[in-house]
Amino acid sequence: MHLVVLFGPPAAGKMTVGQELARRTGYKLFHNHMSIEPVLDVFDFGTPSFNRLTRQLRADVIKESVVAGLPGLIFTLVLALDLDEDTSGVADLVAPVVDAGERVDFVELVAPLEICLAREGTENRLRHKRYKTDVDWATAHNQEMHEKHRFNTEGDFPLDFPHSVVENVGSSPSDTAVKIIDLLGLTSIG
């Protein structure tokens, strides 16, 4: 199984590009909010129980994707590069893929803060991320996250995996997906 990890700041376009990449490759998409939304029905964001359950759900889906022999999985997340627990945590998440001798690629999406903030409240974002429906809160939270953490590598990728950087500004999700397909040498089916 080939695991493609799309990461970048909040609202950099990871899910939307991931949707297009999945459509074009036949890979399955497991975007970050697929683990967040069901847990939010029971536990508040950021609580120990919330963090433990989302981390476990992500780990289980990735591990089972290997066991099931999926050809590929696209996993999206926000990775705070200044937090050791984030970088070590993502290394733990991809470990089953590595242990199986399968391919892992990290693709970093880059978009400036003003673009990320402008994407809050878009139709696709609201459809898949119900806790972002309070657009004022989501915009303020995004701004706060950008002030607290570093989400782009700026040339310093802390993990020992193949890493590509893709600007996600001024091109369509389809064009960005094609760029990723070309960078990773994937076969396009659509």
PDB file of C-alpha atoms in Angstrom:
ATOM      1  CA  MET A   1       0.000   0.000   0.000  1.00  0.00           C
ATOM      2  CA  HIS A   2       1.192   3.487  -0.815  1.00  0.00           C
ATOM      3  CA  LEU A   3       0.493   6.109   1.868  1.00  0.00           C
ATOM      4  CA  VAL A   4       0.409   9.747   0.782  1.00  0.00           C
ATOM      5  CA  VAL A   5       0.392  12.132   3.745  1.00  0.00           C
ATOM      6  CA  LEU A   6      -0.877  15.586   2.762  1.00  0.00           C
ATOM      7  CA  PHE A   7      -0.011  18.118   5.436  1.00  0.00           C
ATOM      8  CA  GLY A   8       0.024  21.859   5.857  1.00  0.00           C
ATOM      9  CA  PRO A   9      -1.633  24.660   7.777  1.00  0.00           C
ATOM     10  CA  PRO A  10      -5.344  24.732   8.570  1.00  0.00           C
ATOM     11  CA  ALA A  11      -7.338  25.519   5.392  1.00  0.00           C
ATOM     12  CA  ALA A  12      -4.346  25.039   3.086  1.00  0.00           C
ATOM     13  CA  GLY A  13      -6.590  22.844   0.920  1.00  0.00           C
ATOM     14  CA  LYS A  14      -5.508  19.391   2.077  1.00  0.00           C
ATOM     15  CA  MET A  15      -8.953  17.781   2.035  1.00  0.00           C
ATOM     16  CA  THR A  16     -10.026  19.394  -1.246  1.00  0.00           C
ATOM     17  CA  VAL A  17      -6.786  18.454  -3.004  1.00  0.00           C
ATOM     18  CA  GLY A  18      -6.998  15.020  -1.379  1.00  0.00           C
ATOM     19  CA  GLN A  19     -10.481  14.528  -2.814  1.00  0.00           C
ATOM     20  CA  GLU A  20      -9.212  15.307  -6.292  1.00  0.00           C
ATOM     21  CA  LEU A  21      -6.096  13.172  -5.822  1.00  0.00           C
ATOM     22  CA  ALA A  22      -8.274  10.245  -4.717  1.00  0.00           C
ATOM     23  CA  ARG A  23     -10.535  10.693  -7.752  1.00  0.00           C
ATOM     24  CA  ARG A  24      -7.573  10.735 -10.093  1.00  0.00           C
ATOM     25  CA  THR A  25      -5.617   7.818  -8.544  1.00  0.00           C
ATOM     26  CA  GLY A  26      -8.257   5.502  -7.118  1.00  0.00           C
ATOM     27  CA  TYR A  27      -6.609   5.819  -3.698  1.00  0.00           C
ATOM     28  CA  LYS A  28      -8.924   6.102  -0.706  1.00  0.00           C
ATOM     29  CA  LEU A  29      -9.055   9.404   1.172  1.00  0.00           C
ATOM     30  CA  PHE A  30      -8.971   9.538   4.964  1.00  0.00           C
ATOM     31  CA  HIS A  31      -9.020  13.255   5.684  1.00  0.00           C
ATOM     32  CA  ASN A  32      -8.287  14.575   9.144  1.00  0.00           C
ATOM     33  CA  HIS A  33     -11.865  15.499   9.966  1.00  0.00           C
ATOM     34  CA  MET A  34     -13.074  11.948   9.395  1.00  0.00           C
ATOM     35  CA  SER A  35     -11.460  11.206  12.757  1.00  0.00           C
ATOM     36  CA  ILE A  36     -12.308  14.543  14.390  1.00  0.00           C
ATOM     37  CA  GLU A  37     -16.023  14.926  13.706  1.00  0.00           C
ATOM     38  CA  PRO A  38     -17.368  11.704  15.312  1.00  0.00           C
ATOM     39  CA  VAL A  39     -15.261  12.201  18.434  1.00  0.00           C
ATOM     40  CA  LEU A  40     -16.513  15.797  18.813  1.00  0.00           C
ATOM     41  CA  ASP A  41     -20.008  14.425  19.346  1.00  0.00           C
ATOM     42  CA  VAL A  42     -18.783  13.132  22.718  1.00  0.00           C
ATOM     43  CA  PHE A  43     -15.595  14.967  23.749  1.00  0.00           C
ATOM     44  CA  ASP A  44     -14.508  18.583  23.444  1.00  0.00           C
ATOM     45  CA  PHE A  45     -11.726  19.478  21.010  1.00  0.00           C
ATOM     46  CA  GLY A  46      -8.263  19.191  22.535  1.00  0.00           C
ATOM     47  CA  THR A  47      -9.251  17.298  25.679  1.00  0.00           C
ATOM     48  CA  PRO A  48      -7.174  14.244  26.622  1.00  0.00           C
ATOM     49  CA  SER A  49     -10.021  11.888  25.642  1.00  0.00           C
ATOM     50  CA  PHE A  50     -10.508  13.667  22.311  1.00  0.00           C
ATOM     51  CA  ASN A  51      -6.778  13.515  21.527  1.00  0.00           C
ATOM     52  CA  ARG A  52      -6.459   9.861  22.534  1.00  0.00           C
ATOM     53  CA  LEU A  53      -9.470   8.731  20.490  1.00  0.00           C
ATOM     54  CA  THR A  54      -8.648  10.673  17.323  1.00  0.00           C
ATOM     55  CA  ARG A  55      -5.062   9.405  17.457  1.00  0.00           C
ATOM     56  CA  GLN A  56      -6.297   5.808  17.920  1.00  0.00           C
ATOM     57  CA  LEU A  57      -8.838   6.065  15.101  1.00  0.00           C
ATOM     58  CA  ARG A  58      -6.202   7.401  12.710  1.00  0.00           C
ATOM     59  CA  ALA A  59      -3.742   4.665  13.686  1.00  0.00           C
ATOM     60  CA  ASP A  60      -6.369   1.946  13.258  1.00  0.00           C
ATOM     61  CA  VAL A  61      -7.480   3.156   9.823  1.00  0.00           C
ATOM     62  CA  ILE A  62      -3.901   3.357   8.537  1.00  0.00           C
ATOM     63  CA  LYS A  63      -2.999  -0.048   9.983  1.00  0.00           C
ATOM     64  CA  GLU A  64      -6.145  -1.692   8.577  1.00  0.00           C
ATOM     65  CA  SER A  65      -5.481  -0.132   5.172  1.00  0.00           C
ATOM     66  CA  VAL A  66      -2.183  -2.011   5.111  1.00  0.00           C
ATOM     67  CA  VAL A  67      -3.804  -5.246   6.327  1.00  0.00           C
ATOM     68  CA  ALA A  68      -6.583  -4.931   3.732  1.00  0.00           C
ATOM     69  CA  GLY A  69      -4.036  -4.406   0.965  1.00  0.00           C
ATOM     70  CA  LEU A  70      -5.463  -1.147  -0.301  1.00  0.00           C
ATOM     71  CA  PRO A  71      -3.447   0.099  -3.265  1.00  0.00           C
ATOM     72  CA  GLY A  72      -3.198   3.546  -1.707  1.00  0.00           C
ATOM     73  CA  LEU A  73      -4.415   5.788   1.075  1.00  0.00           C
ATOM     74  CA  ILE A  74      -4.322   9.581   1.221  1.00  0.00           C
ATOM     75  CA  PHE A  75      -4.200  10.862   4.792  1.00  0.00           C
ATOM     76  CA  THR A  76      -4.451  14.563   5.571  1.00  0.00           C
ATOM     77  CA  LEU A  77      -3.495  16.379   8.735  1.00  0.00           C
ATOM     78  CA  VAL A  78      -2.297  19.595  10.251  1.00  0.00           C
ATOM     79  CA  LEU A  79       1.227  18.975  11.514  1.00  0.00           C
ATOM     80  CA  ALA A  80       2.604  21.455  14.040  1.00  0.00           C
ATOM     81  CA  LEU A  81       6.278  21.163  13.159  1.00  0.00           C
ATOM     82  CA  ASP A  82       7.325  22.963  16.331  1.00  0.00           C
ATOM     83  CA  LEU A  83       5.776  20.253  18.532  1.00  0.00           C
ATOM     84  CA  ASP A  84       7.814  17.094  19.044  1.00  0.00           C
ATOM     85  CA  GLU A  85       4.636  15.185  19.922  1.00  0.00           C
ATOM     86  CA  ASP A  86       3.176  16.020  16.500  1.00  0.00           C
ATOM     87  CA  THR A  87       6.219  14.915  14.516  1.00  0.00           C
ATOM     88  CA  SER A  88       6.819  11.791  16.619  1.00  0.00           C
ATOM     89  CA  GLY A  89       3.089  11.082  16.569  1.00  0.00           C
ATOM     90  CA  VAL A  90       2.897  11.122  12.780  1.00  0.00           C
ATOM     91  CA  ALA A  91       5.968   8.868  12.608  1.00  0.00           C
ATOM     92  CA  ASP A  92       4.090   6.414  14.855  1.00  0.00           C
ATOM     93  CA  LEU A  93       1.000   6.648  12.626  1.00  0.00           C
ATOM     94  CA  VAL A  94       2.904   5.693   9.482  1.00  0.00           C
ATOM     95  CA  ALA A  95       4.937   2.946  11.204  1.00  0.00           C
ATOM     96  CA  PRO A  96       2.625   0.085  10.110  1.00  0.00           C
ATOM     97  CA  VAL A  97       3.144   1.111   6.482  1.00  0.00           C
ATOM     98  CA  VAL A  98       6.909   1.270   6.936  1.00  0.00           C
ATOM     99  CA  ASP A  99       6.948  -2.037   8.845  1.00  0.00           C
ATOM    100  CA  ALA A 100       5.117  -3.661   5.932  1.00  0.00           C
ATOM    101  CA  GLY A 101       7.829  -2.418   3.573  1.00  0.00           C
ATOM    102  CA  GLU A 102       5.393  -0.146   1.773  1.00  0.00           C
ATOM    103  CA  ARG A 103       5.873   3.341   0.370  1.00  0.00           C
ATOM    104  CA  VAL A 104       5.211   6.546   2.329  1.00  0.00           C
ATOM    105  CA  ASP A 105       5.370  10.020   0.789  1.00  0.00           C
ATOM    106  CA  PHE A 106       4.782  13.321   2.570  1.00  0.00           C
ATOM    107  CA  VAL A 107       3.406  16.174   0.478  1.00  0.00           C
ATOM    108  CA  GLU A 108       3.371  19.595   2.077  1.00  0.00           C
ATOM    109  CA  LEU A 109       0.778  22.066   0.850  1.00  0.00           C
ATOM    110  CA  VAL A 110       1.799  25.694   1.233  1.00  0.00           C
ATOM    111  CA  ALA A 111      -0.619  28.611   1.306  1.00  0.00           C
ATOM    112  CA  PRO A 112      -0.193  32.006   2.992  1.00  0.00           C
ATOM    113  CA  LEU A 113      -2.275  32.857   6.044  1.00  0.00           C
ATOM    114  CA  GLU A 114      -4.544  35.299   4.212  1.00  0.00           C
ATOM    115  CA  ILE A 115      -5.518  32.585   1.711  1.00  0.00           C
ATOM    116  CA  CYS A 116      -6.115  30.065   4.510  1.00  0.00           C
ATOM    117  CA  LEU A 117      -8.317  32.523   6.382  1.00  0.00           C
ATOM    118  CA  ALA A 118     -10.277  33.312   3.211  1.00  0.00           C
ATOM    119  CA  ARG A 119     -11.013  29.598   2.736  1.00  0.00           C
ATOM    120  CA  GLU A 120     -12.905  29.370   6.025  1.00  0.00           C
ATOM    121  CA  GLY A 121     -16.591  29.118   5.241  1.00  0.00           C
ATOM    122  CA  THR A 122     -16.256  27.616   1.753  1.00  0.00           C
ATOM    123  CA  GLU A 123     -18.994  25.193   0.762  1.00  0.00           C
ATOM    124  CA  ASN A 124     -16.805  22.068   0.637  1.00  0.00           C
ATOM    125  CA  ARG A 125     -15.186  22.918   3.965  1.00  0.00           C
ATOM    126  CA  LEU A 126     -18.546  23.415   5.687  1.00  0.00           C
ATOM    127  CA  ARG A 127     -20.009  20.237   4.171  1.00  0.00           C
ATOM    128  CA  HIS A 128     -17.248  18.021   5.597  1.00  0.00           C
ATOM    129  CA  LYS A 129     -16.258  19.900   8.747  1.00  0.00           C
ATOM    130  CA  ARG A 130     -19.352  20.687  10.722  1.00  0.00           C
ATOM    131  CA  TYR A 131     -17.470  22.088  13.704  1.00  0.00           C
ATOM    132  CA  LYS A 132     -16.256  24.826  11.348  1.00  0.00           C
ATOM    133  CA  THR A 133     -19.801  26.085  10.652  1.00  0.00           C
ATOM    134  CA  ASP A 134     -19.240  29.024  12.989  1.00  0.00           C
ATOM    135  CA  VAL A 135     -17.062  30.766  10.423  1.00  0.00           C
ATOM    136  CA  ASP A 136     -16.073  33.603  12.757  1.00  0.00           C
ATOM    137  CA  TRP A 137     -14.848  31.096  15.345  1.00  0.00           C
ATOM    138  CA  ALA A 138     -13.092  28.987  12.679  1.00  0.00           C
ATOM    139  CA  THR A 139     -11.323  32.052  11.258  1.00  0.00           C
ATOM    140  CA  ALA A 140     -10.213  33.221  14.720  1.00  0.00           C
ATOM    141  CA  HIS A 141      -9.075  29.688  15.617  1.00  0.00           C
ATOM    142  CA  ASN A 142      -7.115  29.414  12.367  1.00  0.00           C
ATOM    143  CA  GLN A 143      -5.442  32.775  13.053  1.00  0.00           C
ATOM    144  CA  GLU A 144      -4.614  31.686  16.618  1.00  0.00           C
ATOM    145  CA  MET A 145      -3.157  28.372  15.422  1.00  0.00           C
ATOM    146  CA  HIS A 146      -0.938  30.202  12.922  1.00  0.00           C
ATOM    147  CA  GLU A 147       0.318  32.492  15.685  1.00  0.00           C
ATOM    148  CA  LYS A 148       1.134  29.564  18.009  1.00  0.00           C
ATOM    149  CA  HIS A 149       2.659  26.993  15.634  1.00  0.00           C
ATOM    150  CA  ARG A 150       4.800  26.468  12.558  1.00  0.00           C
ATOM    151  CA  PHE A 151       2.957  24.484   9.882  1.00  0.00           C
ATOM    152  CA  ASN A 152       5.331  24.700   6.922  1.00  0.00           C
ATOM    153  CA  THR A 153       8.829  23.298   6.842  1.00  0.00           C
ATOM    154  CA  GLU A 154      10.533  26.140   5.015  1.00  0.00           C
ATOM    155  CA  GLY A 155      13.131  23.560   3.946  1.00  0.00           C
ATOM    156  CA  ASP A 156      13.470  21.807   7.307  1.00  0.00           C
ATOM    157  CA  PHE A 157      11.481  18.556   7.230  1.00  0.00           C
ATOM    158  CA  PRO A 158      12.030  16.727  10.541  1.00  0.00           C
ATOM    159  CA  LEU A 159      11.129  13.194   9.402  1.00  0.00           C
ATOM    160  CA  ASP A 160      13.137  10.697   7.394  1.00  0.00           C
ATOM    161  CA  PHE A 161      10.620  10.214   4.575  1.00  0.00           C
ATOM    162  CA  PRO A 162      10.362  11.485   1.021  1.00  0.00           C
ATOM    163  CA  HIS A 163       8.977  15.026   1.159  1.00  0.00           C
ATOM    164  CA  SER A 164       7.628  17.274  -1.585  1.00  0.00           C
ATOM    165  CA  VAL A 165       6.400  20.847  -1.308  1.00  0.00           C
ATOM    166  CA  VAL A 166       3.510  22.120  -3.429  1.00  0.00           C
ATOM    167  CA  GLU A 167       2.225  25.693  -3.518  1.00  0.00           C
ATOM    168  CA  ASN A 168      -1.555  25.560  -3.285  1.00  0.00           C
ATOM    169  CA  VAL A 169      -2.359  29.076  -4.410  1.00  0.00           C
ATOM    170  CA  GLY A 170      -3.653  30.222  -7.770  1.00  0.00           C
ATOM    171  CA  SER A 171      -4.365  26.792  -9.224  1.00  0.00           C
ATOM    172  CA  SER A 172      -7.383  24.528  -9.050  1.00  0.00           C
ATOM    173  CA  PRO A 173      -7.495  21.460  -6.788  1.00  0.00           C
ATOM    174  CA  SER A 174      -7.404  19.398  -9.982  1.00  0.00           C
ATOM    175  CA  ASP A 175      -4.219  21.089 -11.189  1.00  0.00           C
ATOM    176  CA  THR A 176      -2.621  20.669  -7.763  1.00  0.00           C
ATOM    177  CA  ALA A 177      -3.550  16.970  -7.742  1.00  0.00           C
ATOM    178  CA  VAL A 178      -1.993  16.535 -11.189  1.00  0.00           C
ATOM    179  CA  LYS A 179       1.167  18.222  -9.923  1.00  0.00           C
ATOM    180  CA  ILE A 180       1.298  15.751  -7.004  1.00  0.00           C
ATOM    181  CA  ILE A 181       0.679  12.807  -9.325  1.00  0.00           C
ATOM    182  CA  ASP A 182       3.595  13.944 -11.477  1.00  0.00           C
ATOM    183  CA  LEU A 183       5.879  14.585  -8.477  1.00  0.00           C
ATOM    184  CA  LEU A 184       5.201  11.137  -7.007  1.00  0.00           C
ATOM    185  CA  GLY A 185       5.174   9.280 -10.324  1.00  0.00           C
ATOM    186  CA  LEU A 186       1.622   8.008  -9.814  1.00  0.00           C
ATOM    187  CA  THR A 187      -0.725   6.656 -12.440  1.00  0.00           C
ATOM    188  CA  SER A 188      -3.748   8.818 -13.150  1.00  0.00           C
ATOM    189  CA  ILE A 189      -7.021   7.010 -13.809  1.00  0.00           C
ATOM    190  CA  GLY A 190      -9.154  10.057 -14.426  1.00  0.00           C
TER     191      GLY A 190
END
